Coordinates of C-alpha atoms in Angstrom, one line a residue:
M284 CA 103.6 135.4 120.8
D285 CA 102.3 133.6 117.6
V286 CA 105.8 133.5 116.1
I287 CA 107.1 131.9 119.3
L288 CA 104.3 129.3 119.4
M289 CA 104.9 128.5 115.8
R290 CA 108.6 128.0 116.4
I291 CA 107.9 125.8 119.4
S292 CA 105.3 123.7 117.7
H293 CA 107.7 123.2 114.7
N294 CA 110.2 121.6 117.1
I295 CA 107.7 119.3 118.8
V296 CA 107.7 115.7 117.5
N297 CA 104.6 113.6 118.0
P298 CA 103.8 110.0 117.0
A299 CA 101.4 111.2 114.3
A300 CA 104.2 113.0 112.4
V301 CA 106.5 110.0 112.8
V302 CA 103.9 107.5 111.5
A303 CA 103.0 109.7 108.5
D304 CA 106.7 110.1 107.7
L305 CA 107.3 106.3 107.9
I306 CA 104.4 105.6 105.6
H307 CA 105.4 108.3 103.2
R308 CA 109.0 106.9 102.9
S309 CA 107.6 103.3 102.4
D310 CA 106.4 101.7 99.1
L311 CA 102.7 102.2 100.0
A312 CA 102.2 105.4 97.9
R313 CA 104.0 104.0 94.9
H314 CA 101.8 100.9 95.0
D315 CA 98.5 102.9 95.5
K316 CA 98.0 101.3 98.9
K317 CA 95.7 102.9 101.4
V318 CA 95.9 103.2 105.2
Y319 CA 93.2 101.9 107.5
L320 CA 93.2 104.4 110.3
I321 CA 92.1 104.1 113.9
G322 CA 93.3 107.4 115.1
S323 CA 92.8 111.0 116.1
Q324 CA 92.6 114.3 114.1
G325 CA 96.3 114.8 114.6
V326 CA 97.1 111.6 112.7
K327 CA 94.6 112.5 110.0
D328 CA 96.3 116.0 109.6
E329 CA 99.8 114.5 109.3
L330 CA 98.6 111.9 106.7
K331 CA 96.8 114.6 104.7
L332 CA 99.9 116.8 104.8
L333 CA 101.9 114.1 103.0
N334 CA 99.0 113.2 100.7
I335 CA 98.6 109.7 102.2
E336 CA 95.2 108.2 101.4
Y337 CA 93.4 106.8 104.5
F338 CA 90.0 105.6 105.5
G339 CA 88.2 104.2 108.6
D340 CA 88.5 107.1 110.9
G341 CA 85.5 108.5 112.8
I342 CA 82.2 106.9 113.7
D343 CA 81.6 103.4 112.3
P344 CA 78.5 102.0 113.9
V345 CA 78.2 98.2 114.2
D346 CA 74.5 98.4 113.4
A347 CA 75.4 99.6 109.9
Q348 CA 76.6 96.2 109.1
P349 CA 73.8 94.2 107.4
A350 CA 74.7 91.0 109.1
S351 CA 74.6 92.5 112.6
K352 CA 70.8 92.9 112.9
G353 CA 69.6 90.9 115.9
Q354 CA 72.8 88.9 116.2
A355 CA 75.2 88.6 119.1
F356 CA 78.2 88.4 116.9
L357 CA 79.2 89.7 113.5
Y358 CA 79.8 86.6 111.3
E359 CA 80.1 88.6 108.1
L360 CA 82.0 91.8 107.4
E361 CA 81.7 94.4 104.7
L362 CA 85.1 96.0 104.2
E363 CA 85.5 99.4 102.6
E364 CA 88.6 98.2 100.7
H365 CA 89.8 94.9 99.5
P366 CA 92.6 93.7 101.9
E367 CA 95.1 93.7 99.1
N368 CA 94.6 97.5 98.6
V369 CA 95.4 98.2 102.3
G370 CA 99.1 98.7 102.9
A371 CA 99.0 99.7 106.5
V372 CA 96.8 99.6 109.6
V373 CA 97.6 102.5 111.9
V374 CA 96.3 102.4 115.5
G375 CA 96.4 105.4 117.8
Y376 CA 94.0 107.0 120.3
E377 CA 90.5 107.3 118.9
K378 CA 87.3 108.0 120.8
Y379 CA 85.2 106.1 118.3
F380 CA 87.0 102.7 118.6
N381 CA 84.5 99.8 118.7
Y382 CA 84.2 96.1 117.9
L383 CA 83.6 96.7 114.2
K384 CA 86.9 98.7 113.9
L385 CA 88.7 96.0 115.8
M386 CA 87.3 93.4 113.5
K387 CA 88.2 95.4 110.3
A388 CA 91.8 96.0 111.5
A389 CA 92.3 92.3 112.4
N390 CA 91.0 91.3 109.0
Y391 CA 93.2 93.8 107.1
L392 CA 96.2 92.6 109.1
Q393 CA 95.7 89.0 107.9
N394 CA 97.6 90.1 104.8
E395 CA 101.2 89.7 105.8
D396 CA 102.3 92.5 103.6
C397 CA 100.1 95.0 105.5
L398 CA 102.1 97.1 108.0
F399 CA 100.8 97.2 111.5
L400 CA 101.8 100.5 113.0
A401 CA 101.0 101.9 116.4
T402 CA 101.4 105.6 117.3
N403 CA 102.2 104.8 120.9
E404 CA 101.3 102.2 123.6
D405 CA 100.6 104.5 126.5
E406 CA 98.0 103.0 128.8
T407 CA 96.4 106.3 129.8
C408 CA 96.6 110.0 129.1
P409 CA 96.2 112.9 131.5
G410 CA 93.0 114.9 131.7
P411 CA 91.5 117.7 133.7
N412 CA 90.0 115.3 136.3
P413 CA 92.6 113.1 138.1
E414 CA 89.8 110.9 139.3
T415 CA 88.9 109.8 135.7
I416 CA 91.0 107.3 133.9
I417 CA 91.3 108.1 130.2
P418 CA 92.5 105.1 128.2
D419 CA 95.1 106.1 125.6
A420 CA 96.2 104.2 122.5
G421 CA 97.8 101.3 124.4
P422 CA 94.5 99.4 125.2
L423 CA 93.3 99.9 121.6
V424 CA 96.7 98.6 120.2
A425 CA 96.5 95.6 122.6
A426 CA 93.0 94.7 121.4
V427 CA 94.1 94.8 117.7
K428 CA 97.3 92.9 118.5
T429 CA 95.3 90.2 120.3
A430 CA 92.7 89.9 117.6
C431 CA 95.1 89.7 114.7
G432 CA 98.0 87.8 116.4
R433 CA 100.7 90.3 115.2
E434 CA 103.0 92.7 116.9
P435 CA 102.9 96.3 115.8
L436 CA 105.8 98.6 115.0
T437 CA 105.3 101.3 117.6
V438 CA 106.6 104.6 116.3
G439 CA 106.4 107.0 119.2
K440 CA 109.2 107.6 121.7
P441 CA 111.1 105.9 123.1
N442 CA 111.0 103.6 120.0
T443 CA 113.5 103.5 117.2
P444 CA 111.3 105.2 114.5
A445 CA 110.9 108.3 116.6
F446 CA 114.7 108.6 117.1
D447 CA 115.3 108.0 113.4
Y448 CA 112.8 110.7 112.5
I449 CA 114.4 113.2 114.9
C450 CA 117.9 112.4 113.7
R451 CA 116.8 112.7 110.0
R452 CA 114.7 115.9 110.5
W453 CA 117.4 117.8 112.4
G454 CA 120.5 116.1 110.9
V455 CA 121.9 114.8 114.2
D456 CA 123.8 111.6 115.0
S457 CA 122.7 111.2 118.6
I458 CA 120.0 112.5 120.9
D459 CA 120.2 113.8 124.5
P460 CA 117.4 111.9 126.3
Q461 CA 116.9 114.8 128.8
R462 CA 115.7 117.0 125.9
T463 CA 113.7 114.4 124.2
F464 CA 111.2 112.9 126.7
N465 CA 108.2 114.3 128.4
G466 CA 107.8 111.7 131.2
L467 CA 109.6 108.9 133.0
E468 CA 107.3 106.3 131.4
T469 CA 108.5 107.4 127.9
V470 CA 112.3 107.2 128.6

C-alpha cells in the first residue's frame, strides 16, 4: 500500500511544487534573493526541497511592531529584509494571515523587480463541515493585490505555469484536461 501511495503522490501536481519550480528556475537564487512567504507547510516543504531561502511564514503578531502600541494604524514598519533583498512574494493559503503580513507583502512588492506569485486564487476550500466557509488563498491574494496595486502570476491550474510544469516534468507536448483537473472551477 505504501508503494502505491508513493507512486500516486509522485504524480500529483500541486501549486506549491509549481511555485517552487518557477522560483528555482528564475534568477532569484543566483542573485541571493529571498522569498517573502505567506503560505502553508506544503509551500515551505517545496521551497526547502529546492534550497530556496524564504521568511515570513507562521505567526507574525501586529503587537510585536514597536509603532503599533496604542495606535489604530501602523504608520511605521520594521521589515525583516531590505526590499532589495526580496526577489519574490508568494501568497497562498495561510491560517496566520493578518494586517501586518499584508502590509509587509505590499511594501516588498513596491519593488518592481520583485515577483508577485500566487499559488492559486480559489475562493474557498472544502472542509469536514459543509456549513462552515473556509476561505482559501483567493481572498488573501485579493487583499495583497489591492494593497500593492499589482496583479500576481497565479501558478496553479488552470494557469500556464502549471501546464508548463506538467509538460516539462513528464515530457509531454499537450495535456488531456480530463486527467488534469479536480473540479469544474479549475478547468
